[in-house]
């Protein structure tokens, strides 16, 4: 069928465009950063005039200081222009029409159609632009000139002509900057001028439908440029509408907006807008030049966990510093739909706390005492996605979290565990040849008064170790006296050299285990069976050198003594390891502290 063919073609174009925006720079004419300041600077009389023309929702416009243009293009590429929906994936489609524009911005929906004409008669332009708005030169189509009209000072009482001038200038300004920006910088297009000839009839026009048409036109124009292989010169139409609609329709955990008030845009402050986009970012290089979006199942969960903690702690900090911040208070807007916190000091303090990629100023103490580590959220995500290798302190902190999670499974069984994780300092002491069976390292890892359970009852004991160039993990099965060495990158080196190294480490480890027998409630039976050594790697698909720590962490959590649960391959470790970290962070949530 012709219609289905067009839809298939549209889907193929969507896939192509989503790939291209990762390498193409983009820009936009949507100037949202100034709109909030303009709205806040209006007098009460001018705000009343805005309500008279039906644009009251824009008085609640949020302080969005920056637009993520790559995210804007990604959302636009997801739009099926024929069905009027944002296609997130095969199971998620977000339908929209002109009514959504009205609900989102609080502008008139329904009524007379705003006619679009490419050329205007000189007398119409002269009457509306020069006489009614008050710009003397009809060739001056600058947005700055319109802004001057809006911000013009008046006396205590505005005349009829001044009211008309303000109303028309206001409509032109919001259309040119947010609702329907054109392709030229600082330029006003007068395609809709007929709807402004009678100031008393402005509210009777279907402005939502006009913005809706411009959104679809902007998508078509952008796709034509992208498919031609050119850099996007600018984004036209209201890209903010699509971004807010998308973010308001998906589940982003603690960043999802539960309030059902209107207009919807008023809930998207600059920080929330940035953090919601960060929570929906699937993948990102360290310099953020290449990014892909769409609900991510692995990283999203971790971001939600950390963000929920940030929100809880942030509210307490805000309450604490409130008394010390100038002009603190909550300002409720006219209809009571939206609250804004007017506390500059508190906002500055909290602005970077939940950022997915920015280097936040606030460090988190993560882990179970005494094994804790201070990390910024950006550092945590870099480690999770393998941009940098895991360090010893981070792995120790996560081991403590995993042990705490295991403890919840054995709440009714005193001193019993199936597995035991030894902290990295134990293997470090062996490598440094300074192991002491009566020292703190030995007792803190094996003595019952420190670990809280009988290590000798465990069926598996894991020894993660950080070598100079990679991570490895030794897994000891006391019942069969077998040592399994997980060396994820062993296939990349000389097999004989690597095997000899692990044999030497095996002997050191067995000697150390013999020495710690006195710390156990029931000493292991050593002897009778010659201990065996087996080396496994991740050659099936895991070759990233800076992810060996993630692989070892995955091995510790999923190895049952015979195989890695869920399959013998480590090919999916890049997806599964972040989930392990997320679960570990979730487990230690009650123990998380701020410095």
XYZ file of C-alpha atoms in Angstrom, residues 163-374:
212
model
C -1.774 48.605 25.337
C -2.278 47.706 21.666
C 1.409 48.188 20.929
C 2.393 45.938 23.840
C -0.080 43.166 22.943
C 1.071 42.951 19.336
C 4.748 43.174 20.253
C 4.329 40.439 22.860
C 2.785 38.011 20.353
C 5.484 38.771 17.792
C 8.229 38.318 20.387
C 7.119 34.924 21.770
C 6.453 33.588 18.271
C 9.874 34.724 17.042
C 11.856 33.422 20.022
C 10.088 30.304 21.339
C 6.844 29.245 19.683
C 7.707 29.560 15.988
C 11.269 30.853 15.446
C 12.357 31.217 11.843
C 15.614 30.469 10.090
C 17.255 33.903 10.291
C 19.020 35.352 13.308
C 17.344 38.313 15.045
C 14.676 38.566 12.378
C 10.873 38.693 12.583
C 8.837 36.897 9.918
C 5.409 38.452 9.380
C 3.562 35.465 7.889
C 0.826 35.736 10.539
C 0.296 39.490 10.404
C -3.387 39.248 9.413
C -4.194 37.738 12.820
C -2.835 40.874 14.493
C -4.820 43.484 12.564
C -7.539 43.517 15.225
C -5.967 43.435 18.724
C -9.331 42.536 20.269
C -9.438 39.300 18.221
C -5.979 37.913 19.054
C -7.348 35.418 21.596
C -9.899 34.121 19.067
C -7.213 32.664 16.780
C -5.928 29.097 16.973
C -2.314 29.883 17.847
C -1.661 26.326 19.027
C -2.501 25.028 15.560
C -0.153 27.595 14.017
C 2.714 26.514 16.302
C 1.880 22.874 15.540
C 2.186 23.510 11.799
C 5.511 25.266 12.297
C 6.825 22.309 14.314
C 6.029 19.899 11.489
C 7.517 22.324 8.964
C 10.720 22.576 10.983
C 11.006 18.782 11.101
C 10.604 18.544 7.335
C 13.191 21.255 6.706
C 15.707 19.687 9.088
C 15.312 16.240 7.523
C 15.824 17.607 4.042
C 19.122 19.146 5.141
C 20.285 16.068 7.066
C 19.493 13.598 4.300
C 21.473 15.757 1.884
C 24.550 15.207 4.060
C 24.897 18.856 5.043
C 25.375 20.334 8.481
C 22.133 21.576 10.020
C 22.259 25.379 9.661
C 19.610 25.875 12.350
C 16.539 24.324 13.920
C 13.303 26.094 13.044
C 9.947 25.655 14.690
C 9.349 25.055 18.374
C 11.830 22.298 19.234
C 11.166 23.018 22.924
C 7.636 21.656 22.493
C 8.881 18.254 21.301
C 11.558 18.032 23.997
C 9.210 18.842 26.858
C 6.499 16.570 25.451
C 8.958 13.673 25.219
C 10.501 14.148 28.677
C 7.066 14.624 30.230
C 5.832 11.340 28.714
C 8.557 8.877 29.748
C 9.506 7.378 33.102
C 12.680 8.983 34.441
C 12.363 7.821 38.029
C 12.716 10.675 40.535
C 13.046 13.197 37.705
C 9.590 12.371 36.338
C 7.150 15.195 37.025
C 4.283 13.931 39.152
C 2.446 17.249 39.375
C -0.416 17.370 36.856
C -0.701 21.158 36.767
C -0.826 23.337 33.652
C 0.888 24.659 31.635
C 3.324 21.760 31.560
C 6.349 23.816 30.550
C 6.357 25.658 33.882
C 7.736 22.553 35.653
C 10.845 22.321 33.457
C 13.399 24.557 35.114
C 16.887 24.757 33.626
C 18.444 22.250 36.019
C 15.559 19.782 35.802
C 15.577 20.039 32.020
C 19.315 19.294 31.899
C 19.164 16.423 34.362
C 16.189 14.772 32.640
C 18.100 14.809 29.353
C 21.122 13.398 31.167
C 19.004 10.607 32.637
C 17.789 9.710 29.147
C 21.253 9.710 27.541
C 22.117 6.166 26.476
C 25.782 6.586 25.664
C 28.286 9.409 25.705
C 31.979 9.878 25.040
C 33.978 11.564 27.759
C 33.986 14.900 25.913
C 30.227 14.563 25.222
C 30.728 15.144 21.480
C 29.056 11.862 20.574
C 25.811 11.032 22.327
C 22.800 8.850 21.746
C 19.475 9.186 23.518
C 16.499 6.997 24.306
C 15.467 5.321 27.544
C 18.495 3.349 28.713
C 17.751 0.325 30.918
C 21.212 -0.024 32.427
C 22.565 3.442 33.113
C 19.165 4.978 33.693
C 18.615 2.917 36.800
C 21.865 4.027 38.359
C 21.116 7.651 37.539
C 17.667 7.306 39.118
C 19.125 5.822 42.297
C 21.717 8.550 42.730
C 19.269 11.277 41.742
C 16.648 10.136 44.245
C 19.247 10.430 46.999
C 20.258 13.865 45.687
C 16.674 15.067 45.742
C 16.120 13.928 49.304
C 19.385 15.366 50.600
C 19.007 18.496 48.493
C 15.654 19.356 50.036
C 17.185 19.126 53.504
C 20.152 21.306 52.528
C 17.803 23.892 51.044
C 15.803 23.993 54.268
C 19.010 24.354 56.286
C 20.515 27.219 54.293
C 17.215 29.025 53.841
C 17.750 31.285 56.823
C 21.133 32.388 55.467
C 20.105 33.155 51.876
C 18.881 36.589 50.826
C 15.363 36.892 49.421
C 14.521 33.320 50.341
C 10.922 32.346 49.798
C 8.492 30.517 47.596
C 6.629 32.421 44.948
C 3.292 30.919 43.935
C 2.021 31.935 40.530
C -1.504 33.103 39.839
C -3.354 29.790 39.467
C -1.313 27.967 42.100
C -0.112 25.372 39.609
C 3.607 25.803 40.059
C 6.045 26.702 42.806
C 9.416 28.328 42.232
C 12.131 28.487 44.823
C 13.564 31.991 44.898
C 16.766 31.183 46.772
C 19.822 32.028 44.629
C 22.336 30.843 47.216
C 20.639 27.490 47.689
C 20.120 26.991 43.978
C 23.794 27.651 43.282
C 24.775 25.187 45.988
C 22.570 22.449 44.536
C 22.829 23.195 40.819
C 25.362 20.473 39.953
C 24.417 17.811 42.488
C 22.502 15.521 40.129
C 24.184 16.300 36.804
C 24.863 13.185 34.746
C 28.046 14.456 33.134
C 29.007 17.815 34.644
C 31.742 17.822 37.256
C 29.581 18.517 40.268
C 31.030 20.370 43.229
C 29.569 17.964 45.790
C 31.336 14.673 46.587
C 29.513 11.594 47.818
C 30.825 9.157 50.398
C 29.834 5.813 48.862
C 30.147 2.449 50.559
C 29.729 0.668 53.880
C 31.964 1.939 56.643
C 34.896 1.681 56.945
C 35.239 1.012 53.189
C 33.964 4.259 51.711
C 35.024 6.343 48.727
C 34.295 9.943 47.690
